[in-house]
Short mmCIF file of C-alpha atoms and ligand atoms in Angstrom, two decimals:
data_model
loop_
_atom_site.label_atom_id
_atom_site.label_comp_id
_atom_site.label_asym_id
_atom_site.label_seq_id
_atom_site.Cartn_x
_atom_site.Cartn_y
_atom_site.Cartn_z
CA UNK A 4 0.00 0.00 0.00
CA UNK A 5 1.59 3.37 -1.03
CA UNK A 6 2.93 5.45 1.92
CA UNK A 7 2.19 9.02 2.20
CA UNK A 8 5.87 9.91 3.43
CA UNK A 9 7.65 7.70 2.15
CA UNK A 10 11.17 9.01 2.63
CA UNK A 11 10.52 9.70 6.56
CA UNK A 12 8.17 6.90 7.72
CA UNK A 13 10.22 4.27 5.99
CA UNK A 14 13.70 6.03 6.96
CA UNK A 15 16.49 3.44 8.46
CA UNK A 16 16.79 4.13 12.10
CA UNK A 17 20.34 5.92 12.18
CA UNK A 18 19.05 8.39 10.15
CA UNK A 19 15.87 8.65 12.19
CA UNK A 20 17.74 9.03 15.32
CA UNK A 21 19.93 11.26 13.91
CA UNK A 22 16.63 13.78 12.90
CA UNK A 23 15.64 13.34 16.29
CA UNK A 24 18.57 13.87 18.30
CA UNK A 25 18.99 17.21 16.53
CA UNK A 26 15.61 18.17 16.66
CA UNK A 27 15.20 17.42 20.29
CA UNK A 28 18.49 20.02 20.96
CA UNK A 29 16.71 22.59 19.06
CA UNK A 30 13.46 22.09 20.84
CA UNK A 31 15.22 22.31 24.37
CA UNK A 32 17.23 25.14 23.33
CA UNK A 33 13.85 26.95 22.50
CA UNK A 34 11.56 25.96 25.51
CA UNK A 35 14.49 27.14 27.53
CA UNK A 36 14.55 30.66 26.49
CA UNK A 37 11.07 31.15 25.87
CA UNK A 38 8.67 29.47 28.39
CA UNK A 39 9.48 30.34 32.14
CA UNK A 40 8.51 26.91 33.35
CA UNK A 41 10.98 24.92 31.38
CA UNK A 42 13.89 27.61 32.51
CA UNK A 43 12.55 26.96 35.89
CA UNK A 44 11.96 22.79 35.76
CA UNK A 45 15.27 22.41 34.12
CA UNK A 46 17.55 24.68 36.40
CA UNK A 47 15.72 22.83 39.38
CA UNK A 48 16.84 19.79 38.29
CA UNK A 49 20.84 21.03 37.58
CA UNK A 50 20.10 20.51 33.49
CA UNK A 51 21.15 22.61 31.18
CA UNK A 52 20.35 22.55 27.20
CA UNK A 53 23.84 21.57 26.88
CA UNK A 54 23.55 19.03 28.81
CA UNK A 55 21.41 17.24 25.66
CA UNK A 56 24.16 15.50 23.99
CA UNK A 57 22.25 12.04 23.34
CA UNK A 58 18.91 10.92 22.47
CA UNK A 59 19.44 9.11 25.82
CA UNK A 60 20.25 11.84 27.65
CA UNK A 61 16.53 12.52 27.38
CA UNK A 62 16.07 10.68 30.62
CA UNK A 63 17.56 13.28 32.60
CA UNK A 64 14.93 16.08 31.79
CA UNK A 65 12.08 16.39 34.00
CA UNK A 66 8.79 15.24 33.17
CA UNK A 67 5.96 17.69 32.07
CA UNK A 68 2.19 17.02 33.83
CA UNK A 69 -0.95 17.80 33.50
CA UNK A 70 -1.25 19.63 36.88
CA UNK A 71 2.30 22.20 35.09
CA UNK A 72 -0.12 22.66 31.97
CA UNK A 73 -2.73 23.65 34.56
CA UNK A 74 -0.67 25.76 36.41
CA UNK A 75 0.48 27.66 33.38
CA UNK A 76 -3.51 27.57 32.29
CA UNK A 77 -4.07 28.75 30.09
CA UNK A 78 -1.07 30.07 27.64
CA UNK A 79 1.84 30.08 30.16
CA UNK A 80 3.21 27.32 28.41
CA UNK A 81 3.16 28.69 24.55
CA UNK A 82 6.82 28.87 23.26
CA UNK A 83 5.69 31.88 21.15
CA UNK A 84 3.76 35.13 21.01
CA UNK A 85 0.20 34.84 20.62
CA UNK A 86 0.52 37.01 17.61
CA UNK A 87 1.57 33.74 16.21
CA UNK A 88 -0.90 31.47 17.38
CA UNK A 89 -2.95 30.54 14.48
CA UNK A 90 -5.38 27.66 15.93
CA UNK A 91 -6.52 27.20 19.54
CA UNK A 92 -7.74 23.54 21.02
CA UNK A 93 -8.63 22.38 24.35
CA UNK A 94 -8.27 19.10 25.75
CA UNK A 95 -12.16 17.76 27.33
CA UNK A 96 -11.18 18.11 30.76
CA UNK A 97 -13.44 15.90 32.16
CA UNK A 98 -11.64 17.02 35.74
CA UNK A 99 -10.66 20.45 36.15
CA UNK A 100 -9.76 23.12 34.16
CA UNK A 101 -9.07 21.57 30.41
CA UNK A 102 -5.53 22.34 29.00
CA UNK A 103 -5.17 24.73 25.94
CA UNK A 104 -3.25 24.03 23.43
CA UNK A 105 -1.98 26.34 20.26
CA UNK A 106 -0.53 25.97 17.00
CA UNK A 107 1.43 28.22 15.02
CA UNK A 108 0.53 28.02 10.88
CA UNK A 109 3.99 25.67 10.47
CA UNK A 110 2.04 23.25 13.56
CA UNK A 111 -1.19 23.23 11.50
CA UNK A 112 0.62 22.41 8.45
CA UNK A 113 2.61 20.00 10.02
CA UNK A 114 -0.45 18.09 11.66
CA UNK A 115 -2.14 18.17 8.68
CA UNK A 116 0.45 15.88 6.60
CA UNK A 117 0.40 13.45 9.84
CA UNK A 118 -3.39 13.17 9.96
CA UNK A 119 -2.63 12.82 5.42
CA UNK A 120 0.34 9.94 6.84
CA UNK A 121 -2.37 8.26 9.24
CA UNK A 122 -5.46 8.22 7.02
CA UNK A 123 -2.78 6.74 4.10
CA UNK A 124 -1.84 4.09 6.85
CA UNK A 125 -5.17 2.48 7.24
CA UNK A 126 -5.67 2.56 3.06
CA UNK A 127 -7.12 6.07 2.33
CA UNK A 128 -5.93 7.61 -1.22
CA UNK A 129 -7.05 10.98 -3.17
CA UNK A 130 -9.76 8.79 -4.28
CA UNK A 131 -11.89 8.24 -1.22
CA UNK A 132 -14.11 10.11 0.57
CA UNK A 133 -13.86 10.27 4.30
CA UNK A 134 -17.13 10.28 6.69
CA UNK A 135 -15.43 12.19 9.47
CA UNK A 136 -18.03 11.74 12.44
CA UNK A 137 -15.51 13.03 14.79
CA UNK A 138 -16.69 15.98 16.67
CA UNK A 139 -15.62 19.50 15.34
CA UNK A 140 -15.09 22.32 17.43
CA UNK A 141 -12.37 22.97 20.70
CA UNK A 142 -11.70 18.77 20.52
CA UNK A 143 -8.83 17.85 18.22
CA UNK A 144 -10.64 15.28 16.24
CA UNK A 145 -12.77 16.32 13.86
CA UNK A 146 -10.60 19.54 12.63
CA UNK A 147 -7.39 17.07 12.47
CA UNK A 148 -8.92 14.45 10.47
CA UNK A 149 -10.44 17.61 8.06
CA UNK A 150 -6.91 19.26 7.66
CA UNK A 151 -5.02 15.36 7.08
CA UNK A 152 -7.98 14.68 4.25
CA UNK A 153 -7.64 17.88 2.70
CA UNK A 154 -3.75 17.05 2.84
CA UNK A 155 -4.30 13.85 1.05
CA UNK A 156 -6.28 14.91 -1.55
CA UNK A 157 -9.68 12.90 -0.23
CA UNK A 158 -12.90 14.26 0.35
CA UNK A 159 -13.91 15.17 3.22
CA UNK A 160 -17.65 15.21 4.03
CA UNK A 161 -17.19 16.93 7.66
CA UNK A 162 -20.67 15.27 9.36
CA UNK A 163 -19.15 15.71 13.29
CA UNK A 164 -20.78 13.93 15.80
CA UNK A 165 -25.10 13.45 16.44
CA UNK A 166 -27.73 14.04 14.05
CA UNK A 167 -27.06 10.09 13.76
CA UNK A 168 -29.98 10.06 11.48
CA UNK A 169 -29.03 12.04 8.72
CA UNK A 170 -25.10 10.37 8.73
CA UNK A 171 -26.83 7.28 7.48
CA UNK A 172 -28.78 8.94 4.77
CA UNK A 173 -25.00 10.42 4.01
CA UNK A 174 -23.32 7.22 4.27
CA UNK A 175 -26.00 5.95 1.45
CA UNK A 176 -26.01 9.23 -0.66
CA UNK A 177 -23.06 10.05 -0.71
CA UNK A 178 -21.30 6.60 -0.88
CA UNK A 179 -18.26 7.50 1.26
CA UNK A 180 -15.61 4.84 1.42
CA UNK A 181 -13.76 6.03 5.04
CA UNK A 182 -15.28 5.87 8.26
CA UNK A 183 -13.69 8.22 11.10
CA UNK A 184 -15.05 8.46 14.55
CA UNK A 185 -14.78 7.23 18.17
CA UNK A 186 -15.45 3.57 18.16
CA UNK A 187 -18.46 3.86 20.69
CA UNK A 188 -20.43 6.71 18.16
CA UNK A 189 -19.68 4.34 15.46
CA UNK A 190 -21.32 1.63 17.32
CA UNK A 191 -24.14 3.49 17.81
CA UNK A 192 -24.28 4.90 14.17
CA UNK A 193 -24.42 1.18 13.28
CA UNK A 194 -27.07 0.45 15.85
CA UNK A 195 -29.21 3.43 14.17
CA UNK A 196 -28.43 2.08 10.74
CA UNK A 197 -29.85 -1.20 11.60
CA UNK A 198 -33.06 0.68 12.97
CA UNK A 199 -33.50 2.09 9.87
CA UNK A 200 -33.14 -0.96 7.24
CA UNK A 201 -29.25 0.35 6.07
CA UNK A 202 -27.31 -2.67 5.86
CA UNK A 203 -23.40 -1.54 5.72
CA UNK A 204 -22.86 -4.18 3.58
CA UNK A 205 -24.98 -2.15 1.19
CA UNK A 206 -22.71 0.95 1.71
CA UNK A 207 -19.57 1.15 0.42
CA UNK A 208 -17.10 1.86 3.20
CA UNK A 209 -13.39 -0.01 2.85
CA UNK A 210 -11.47 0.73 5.97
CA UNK A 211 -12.64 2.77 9.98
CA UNK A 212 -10.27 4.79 11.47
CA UNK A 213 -11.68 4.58 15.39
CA UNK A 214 -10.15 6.13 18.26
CA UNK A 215 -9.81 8.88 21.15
CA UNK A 216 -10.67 6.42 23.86
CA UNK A 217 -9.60 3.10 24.41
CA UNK A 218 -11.48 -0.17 22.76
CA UNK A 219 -10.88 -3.62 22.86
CA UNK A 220 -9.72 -6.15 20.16
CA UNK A 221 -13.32 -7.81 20.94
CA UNK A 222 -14.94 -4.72 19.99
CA UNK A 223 -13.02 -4.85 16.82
CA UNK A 224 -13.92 -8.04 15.60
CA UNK A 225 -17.84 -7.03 16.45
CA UNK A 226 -17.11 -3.77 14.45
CA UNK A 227 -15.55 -5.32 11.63
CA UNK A 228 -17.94 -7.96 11.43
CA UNK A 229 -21.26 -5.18 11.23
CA UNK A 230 -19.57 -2.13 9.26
CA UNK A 231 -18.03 -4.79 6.40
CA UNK A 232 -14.86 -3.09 6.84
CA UNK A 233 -11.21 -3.19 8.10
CA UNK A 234 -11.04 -1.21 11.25
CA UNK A 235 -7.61 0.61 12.48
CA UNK A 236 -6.73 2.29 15.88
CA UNK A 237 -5.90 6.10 15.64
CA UNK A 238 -4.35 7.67 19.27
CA UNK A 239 -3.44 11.15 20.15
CA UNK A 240 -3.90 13.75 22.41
CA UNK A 241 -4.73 17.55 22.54
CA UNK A 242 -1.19 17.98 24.11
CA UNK A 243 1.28 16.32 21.97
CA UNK A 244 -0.63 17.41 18.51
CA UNK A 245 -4.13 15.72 18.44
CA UNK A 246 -5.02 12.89 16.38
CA UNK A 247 -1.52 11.61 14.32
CA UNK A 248 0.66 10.99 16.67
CA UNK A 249 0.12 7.23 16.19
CA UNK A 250 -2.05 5.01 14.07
CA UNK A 251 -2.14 1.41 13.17
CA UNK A 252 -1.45 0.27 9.23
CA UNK A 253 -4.08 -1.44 7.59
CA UNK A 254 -1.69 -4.01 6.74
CA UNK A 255 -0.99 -5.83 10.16
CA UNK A 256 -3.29 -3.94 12.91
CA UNK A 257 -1.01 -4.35 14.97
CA UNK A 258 0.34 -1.85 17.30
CA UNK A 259 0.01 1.53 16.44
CA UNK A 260 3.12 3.24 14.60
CA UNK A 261 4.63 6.47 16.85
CA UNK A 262 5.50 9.32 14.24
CA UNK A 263 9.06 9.28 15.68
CA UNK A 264 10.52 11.94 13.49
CA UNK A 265 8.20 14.48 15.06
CA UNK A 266 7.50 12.81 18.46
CA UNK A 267 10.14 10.83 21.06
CA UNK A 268 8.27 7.98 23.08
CA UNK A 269 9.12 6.62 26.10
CA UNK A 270 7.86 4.28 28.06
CA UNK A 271 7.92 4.79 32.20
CA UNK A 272 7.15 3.05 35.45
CA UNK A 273 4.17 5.52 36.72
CA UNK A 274 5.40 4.98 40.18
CA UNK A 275 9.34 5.29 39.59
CA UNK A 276 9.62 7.25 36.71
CA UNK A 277 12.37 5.17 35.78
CA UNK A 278 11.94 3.99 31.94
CA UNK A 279 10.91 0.88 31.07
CA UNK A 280 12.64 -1.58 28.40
CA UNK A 281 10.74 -1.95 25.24
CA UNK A 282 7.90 -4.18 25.82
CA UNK A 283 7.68 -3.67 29.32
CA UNK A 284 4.54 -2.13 30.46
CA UNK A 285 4.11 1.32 31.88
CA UNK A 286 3.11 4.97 31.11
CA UNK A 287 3.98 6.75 28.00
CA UNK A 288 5.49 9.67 27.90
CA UNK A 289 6.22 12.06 24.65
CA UNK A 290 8.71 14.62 23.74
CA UNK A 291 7.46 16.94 20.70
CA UNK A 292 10.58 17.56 18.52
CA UNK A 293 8.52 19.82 15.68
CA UNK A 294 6.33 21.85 17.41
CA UNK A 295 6.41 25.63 17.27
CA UNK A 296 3.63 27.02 19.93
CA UNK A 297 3.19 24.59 22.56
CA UNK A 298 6.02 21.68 22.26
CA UNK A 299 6.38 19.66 25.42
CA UNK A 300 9.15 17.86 27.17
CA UNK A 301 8.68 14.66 28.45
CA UNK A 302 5.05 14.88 28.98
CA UNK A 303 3.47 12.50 31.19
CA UNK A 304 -0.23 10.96 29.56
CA UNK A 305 -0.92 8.49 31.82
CA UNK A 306 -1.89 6.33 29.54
CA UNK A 307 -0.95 2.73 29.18
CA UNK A 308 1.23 0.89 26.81
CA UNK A 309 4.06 -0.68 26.04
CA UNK A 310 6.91 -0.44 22.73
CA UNK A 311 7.17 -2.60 20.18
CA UNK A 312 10.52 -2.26 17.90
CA UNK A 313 10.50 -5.29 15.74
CA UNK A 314 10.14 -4.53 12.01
CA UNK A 315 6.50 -4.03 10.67
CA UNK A 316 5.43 -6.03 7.20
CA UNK A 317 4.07 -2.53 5.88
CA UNK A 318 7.52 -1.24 5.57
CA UNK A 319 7.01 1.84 7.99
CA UNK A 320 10.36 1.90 10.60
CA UNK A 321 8.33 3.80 13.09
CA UNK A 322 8.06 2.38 16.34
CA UNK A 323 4.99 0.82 17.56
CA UNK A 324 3.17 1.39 20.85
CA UNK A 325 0.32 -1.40 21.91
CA UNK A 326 -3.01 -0.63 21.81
CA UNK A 327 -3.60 1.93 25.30
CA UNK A 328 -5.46 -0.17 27.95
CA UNK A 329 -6.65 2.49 29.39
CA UNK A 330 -5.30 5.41 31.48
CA UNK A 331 -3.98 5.31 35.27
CA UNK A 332 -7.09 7.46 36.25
CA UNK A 333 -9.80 5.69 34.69
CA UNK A 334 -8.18 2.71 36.80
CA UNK A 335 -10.31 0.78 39.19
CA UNK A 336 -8.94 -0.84 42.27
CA UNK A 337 -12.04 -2.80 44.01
CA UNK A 338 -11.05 -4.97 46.84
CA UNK A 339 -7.24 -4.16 46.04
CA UNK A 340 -7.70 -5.18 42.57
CA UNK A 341 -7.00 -3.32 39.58
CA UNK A 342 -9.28 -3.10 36.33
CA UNK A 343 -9.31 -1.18 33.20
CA UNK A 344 -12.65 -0.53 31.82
CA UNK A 345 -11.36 -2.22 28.79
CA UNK A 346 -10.68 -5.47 30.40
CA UNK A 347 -14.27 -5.70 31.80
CA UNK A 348 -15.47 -4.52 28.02
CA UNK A 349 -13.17 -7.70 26.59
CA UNK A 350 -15.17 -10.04 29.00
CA UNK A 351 -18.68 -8.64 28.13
CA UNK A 352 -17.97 -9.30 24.47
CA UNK A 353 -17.44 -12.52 24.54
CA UNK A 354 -21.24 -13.15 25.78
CA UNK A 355 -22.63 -13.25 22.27
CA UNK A 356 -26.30 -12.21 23.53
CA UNK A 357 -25.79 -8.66 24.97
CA UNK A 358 -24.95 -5.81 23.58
CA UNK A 359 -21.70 -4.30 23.67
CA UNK A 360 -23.22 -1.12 25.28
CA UNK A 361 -21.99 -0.97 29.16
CA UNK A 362 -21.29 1.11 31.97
CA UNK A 363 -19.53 0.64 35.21
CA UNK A 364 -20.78 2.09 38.54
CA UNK A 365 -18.70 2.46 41.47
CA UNK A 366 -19.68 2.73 44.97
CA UNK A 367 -18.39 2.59 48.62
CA UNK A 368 -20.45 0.53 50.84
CA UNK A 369 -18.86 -0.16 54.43
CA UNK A 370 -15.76 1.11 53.09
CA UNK A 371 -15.42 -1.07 50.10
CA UNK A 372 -15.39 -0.74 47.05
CA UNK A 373 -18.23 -2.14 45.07
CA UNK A 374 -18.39 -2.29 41.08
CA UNK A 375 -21.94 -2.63 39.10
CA UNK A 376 -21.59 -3.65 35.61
CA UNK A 377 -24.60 -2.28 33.38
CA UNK A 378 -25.19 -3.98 30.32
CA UNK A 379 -27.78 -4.01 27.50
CA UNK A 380 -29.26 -7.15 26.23
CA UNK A 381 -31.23 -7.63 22.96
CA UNK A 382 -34.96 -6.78 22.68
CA UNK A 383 -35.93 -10.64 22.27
CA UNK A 384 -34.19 -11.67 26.11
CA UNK A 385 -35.34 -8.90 27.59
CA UNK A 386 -39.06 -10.32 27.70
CA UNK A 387 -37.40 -13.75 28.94
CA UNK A 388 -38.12 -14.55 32.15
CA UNK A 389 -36.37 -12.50 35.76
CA UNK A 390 -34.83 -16.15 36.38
CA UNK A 391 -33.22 -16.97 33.53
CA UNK A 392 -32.26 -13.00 32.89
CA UNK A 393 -30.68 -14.08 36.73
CA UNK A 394 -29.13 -16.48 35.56
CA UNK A 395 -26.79 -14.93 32.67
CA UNK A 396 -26.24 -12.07 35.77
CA UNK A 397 -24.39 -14.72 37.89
CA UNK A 398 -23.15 -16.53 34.53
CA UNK A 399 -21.07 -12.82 33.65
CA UNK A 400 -20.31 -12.19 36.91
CA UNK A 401 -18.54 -15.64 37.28
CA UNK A 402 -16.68 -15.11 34.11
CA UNK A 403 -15.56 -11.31 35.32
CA UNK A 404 -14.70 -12.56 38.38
CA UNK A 405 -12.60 -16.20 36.92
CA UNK A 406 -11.23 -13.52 34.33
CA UNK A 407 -10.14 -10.55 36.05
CA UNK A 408 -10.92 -11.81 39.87
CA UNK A 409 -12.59 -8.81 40.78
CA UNK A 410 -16.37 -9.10 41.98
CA UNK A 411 -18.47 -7.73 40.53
CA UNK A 412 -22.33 -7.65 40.09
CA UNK A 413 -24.08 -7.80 36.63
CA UNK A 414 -27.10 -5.87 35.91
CA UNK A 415 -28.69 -6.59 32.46
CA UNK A 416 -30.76 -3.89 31.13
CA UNK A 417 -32.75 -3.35 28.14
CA UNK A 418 -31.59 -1.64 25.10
CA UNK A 419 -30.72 1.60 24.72
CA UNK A 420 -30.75 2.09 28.46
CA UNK A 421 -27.75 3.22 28.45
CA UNK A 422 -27.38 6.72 27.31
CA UNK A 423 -25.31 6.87 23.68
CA UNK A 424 -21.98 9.06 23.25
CA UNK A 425 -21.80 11.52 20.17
CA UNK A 426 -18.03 11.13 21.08
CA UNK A 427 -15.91 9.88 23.90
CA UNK A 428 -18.25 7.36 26.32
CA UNK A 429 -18.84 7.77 30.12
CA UNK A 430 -17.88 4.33 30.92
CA UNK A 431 -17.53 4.69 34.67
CA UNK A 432 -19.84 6.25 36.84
CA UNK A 433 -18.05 7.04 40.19
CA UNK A 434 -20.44 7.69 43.16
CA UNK A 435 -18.11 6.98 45.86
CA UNK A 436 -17.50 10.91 46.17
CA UNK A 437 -21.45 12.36 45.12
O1 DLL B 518 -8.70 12.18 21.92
C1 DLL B 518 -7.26 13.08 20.20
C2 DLL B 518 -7.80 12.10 19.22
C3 DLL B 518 -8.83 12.44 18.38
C4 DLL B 518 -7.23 10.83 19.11
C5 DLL B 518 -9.31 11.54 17.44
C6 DLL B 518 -7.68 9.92 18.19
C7 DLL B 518 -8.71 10.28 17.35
P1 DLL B 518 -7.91 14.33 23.88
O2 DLL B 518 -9.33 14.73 23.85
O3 DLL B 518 -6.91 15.29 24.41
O4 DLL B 518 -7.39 14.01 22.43
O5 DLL B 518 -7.82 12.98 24.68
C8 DLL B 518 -6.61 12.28 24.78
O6 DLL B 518 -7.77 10.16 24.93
O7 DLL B 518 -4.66 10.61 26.58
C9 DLL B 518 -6.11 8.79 25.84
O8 DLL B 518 -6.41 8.63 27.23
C10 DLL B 518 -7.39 8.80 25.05
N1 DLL B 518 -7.17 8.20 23.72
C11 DLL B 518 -7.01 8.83 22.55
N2 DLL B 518 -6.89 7.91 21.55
C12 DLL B 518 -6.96 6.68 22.11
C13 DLL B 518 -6.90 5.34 21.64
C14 DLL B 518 -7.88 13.03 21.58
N3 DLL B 518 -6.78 5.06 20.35
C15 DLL B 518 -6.80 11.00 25.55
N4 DLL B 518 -6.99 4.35 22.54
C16 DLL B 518 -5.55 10.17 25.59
C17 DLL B 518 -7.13 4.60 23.86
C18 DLL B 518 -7.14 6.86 23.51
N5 DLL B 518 -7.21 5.83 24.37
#
């Protein structure tokens, strides 16, 4: 499959490493003598920019968090005067203040060609037309998949998220052939679809490019199977550059590919902050090496993931990072154990007769922790009898609990009980602090 950039994303490492290493000087040079709080992290810790001589050096700069971007909230961290600030993003901030990002007209440009590299990774040419039901507006996605389908020389038909309705009579009309959009809107697109007679086997869409919160490979396969399509992971975040930072190719899905000559990954024990050996476990953290307006240093996501180096069948000699779990936030502990979301998601699935729409609930009842598991079931069970409904409860529950050995209990509920996204879903309800 052709490769949008070919000469970077295929590049041997040495020379790769070479970009970086030289682009990472530069960058630290910069933040140093334009944003305070870099001057101010880096003296604290005895670095200087000098100090840079090695790509492994790296390790010896202090990490960047969420709580510094809040501090500086909300331009205290921009590397440039506003009077270059072209674009302006915010990341949902579904705690606290949200973090604002900027981008100078070189950052646009150069987030367009890697949302043109990513959409080229999962199979998109100039000839297809993208269905980009990400959500436009302060969130990344929508506007970054736009500007990389512009880049490429697709069409874009820029549908956002809701008015699920109408995106079918689009997919039918206007016969798009990409799908873009968080995997649980896309679920429910197809659940409206199937409401209203559209069989996507009908339609005529090739490849999905899902992402912005974590999904399982279970959900996948179910994805694949109803949208008649191949389906690839896209991951970013408002802070490093949006969506294209990584993306799986359409050739193995599997792992997604780190741009690496515009981002450095590492991979870090959350509790340490030591780094990890590739395919060790931990947190990742990113270094942007490009940007102009906001470029961060060692930037701590708290998401989870691990590094894959071996070579990749597509040819690309970027580096690829395992699907995120999930982040250290959204993590559970009940009764001392710890759960992703995504694991309990991977269990549901497997239970062919509900519906892979869920929600977790967690309480405190005598000072434990207690997890509810909501889950839909199809129309035809639901009119089945309490017992046997009773029945699959304690049949899920067993298999959560043999599974991931955390207890839970297993509410079945009828369809649509659960409310729908239009882009990231609430997945865990936490009532231990109401
Ligand atoms: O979600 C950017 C994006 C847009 C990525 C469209 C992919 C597609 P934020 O709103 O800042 O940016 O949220 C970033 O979402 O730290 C992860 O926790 C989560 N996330 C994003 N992509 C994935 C993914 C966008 N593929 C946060 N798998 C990140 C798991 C993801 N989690």
């Amino acid at each position: 499959m052709p490769i949008f950039d070919i000469d970077f994303e295929t590049m041997p490492r040495e020379g790769l490493e070479a970009i970086q290493l030289r682009r990472l000087q530069t960058t630290i040079d910069r933040v140093y003598a334009t944003v305070p709080f870099y001057k101010k992290s880096f003296d604290a810790a005895g670095i200087t920019p000098g100090d840079i001589q090695t790509l492994d050096d790296l390790k010896h700069l202090p990490f960047t968090t969420k709580q510094d971007l809040r501090d500086n909230y909300p331009y205290g961290m921009f590397a440039v005067p506003m009077e270059q600030v072209v674009r302006i993003h915010a990341s949902s901030g579904t705690t606290g203040k949200p973090t604002v990002v900027g981008y100078t007209r070189r950052d646009v440009d150069t987030w367009a060609k890697l949302m043109a590299r990513s959409l080229s990774a999962a199979g998109a040419g100039s000839g297809d037309i993208i269905h980009n039901a990400f959500g436009y507006g302060l969130f990344t996605g929508g506007l970054g998949a736009h500007y990389g389908a512009e880049r490429l020389g697709a069409s874009v038909i820029p549908v956002s998220g809701g008015n699920t309705k109408r995106q079918i009579t689009i997919m039918k009309d206007f016969k798009p052939t990409i799908l873009c959009g968080t995997p649980s809107y896309i679920l429910h697109l197809a659940e409206v679809a199937d409401e209203m007679g559209v069989d996507f086997k009908d339609l005529s869409f090739t490849s999905g490019i899902f992402g912005a919160e974590p999904w399982t490979e279970n959900m996948r396969a179910e994805l694949e199977a109803k949208l008649h399509l191949k389906a690839v992971d896209i991951y970013g975040l408002s802070e490093i550059i949006g969506p294209g930072v990584s993306i799986e190719c359409k050739e193995e899905q599997n792992g997604l590919h780190v741009f690496e000559d515009h981002f450095i990954v590492e991979i870090i024990d959350p509790d340490t902050g030591k780094v990890l050996p590739h395919g060790a476990e931990g947190e990742l953290v990113f270094t942007s090496i490009t940007k102009e307006a906001f470029p961060v240093i060692r930037y701590r996501t708290r998401d989870i993931s691990s590094l894959n180096p071996t070579p990749c069948a597509c040819g690309r000699t970027h580096i690829r990072m395992t699907k995120p779990a999930g982040r250290t936030d959204d993590m559970l502990i009940i009764r001392g154990v710890n759960v992703f979301p995504s694991q309990i998601e991977s269990v549901l699935m497997e239970t062919k007769k509900i519906l892979p729409h869920y929600q977790l609930e967690v309480d405190r009842k005598d000072n434990l922790d207690t997890l509810t598991v909501k889950v839909e079931i199809n129309e035809g069970l639901f009119s089945d009898d309490i017992k046997s409904l009773q029945t699959m409860e304690n049949q899920i529950a067993r298999d959560i609990k043999e599974t991931l050995g955390v207890s839970a209990r297993v509410m079945l509920v009828e369809p649509k009980a659960i409310q729908r996204s239009q882009g990231k879903a609430v997945r865990v309800i936490d009532k231990r602090n109401l």
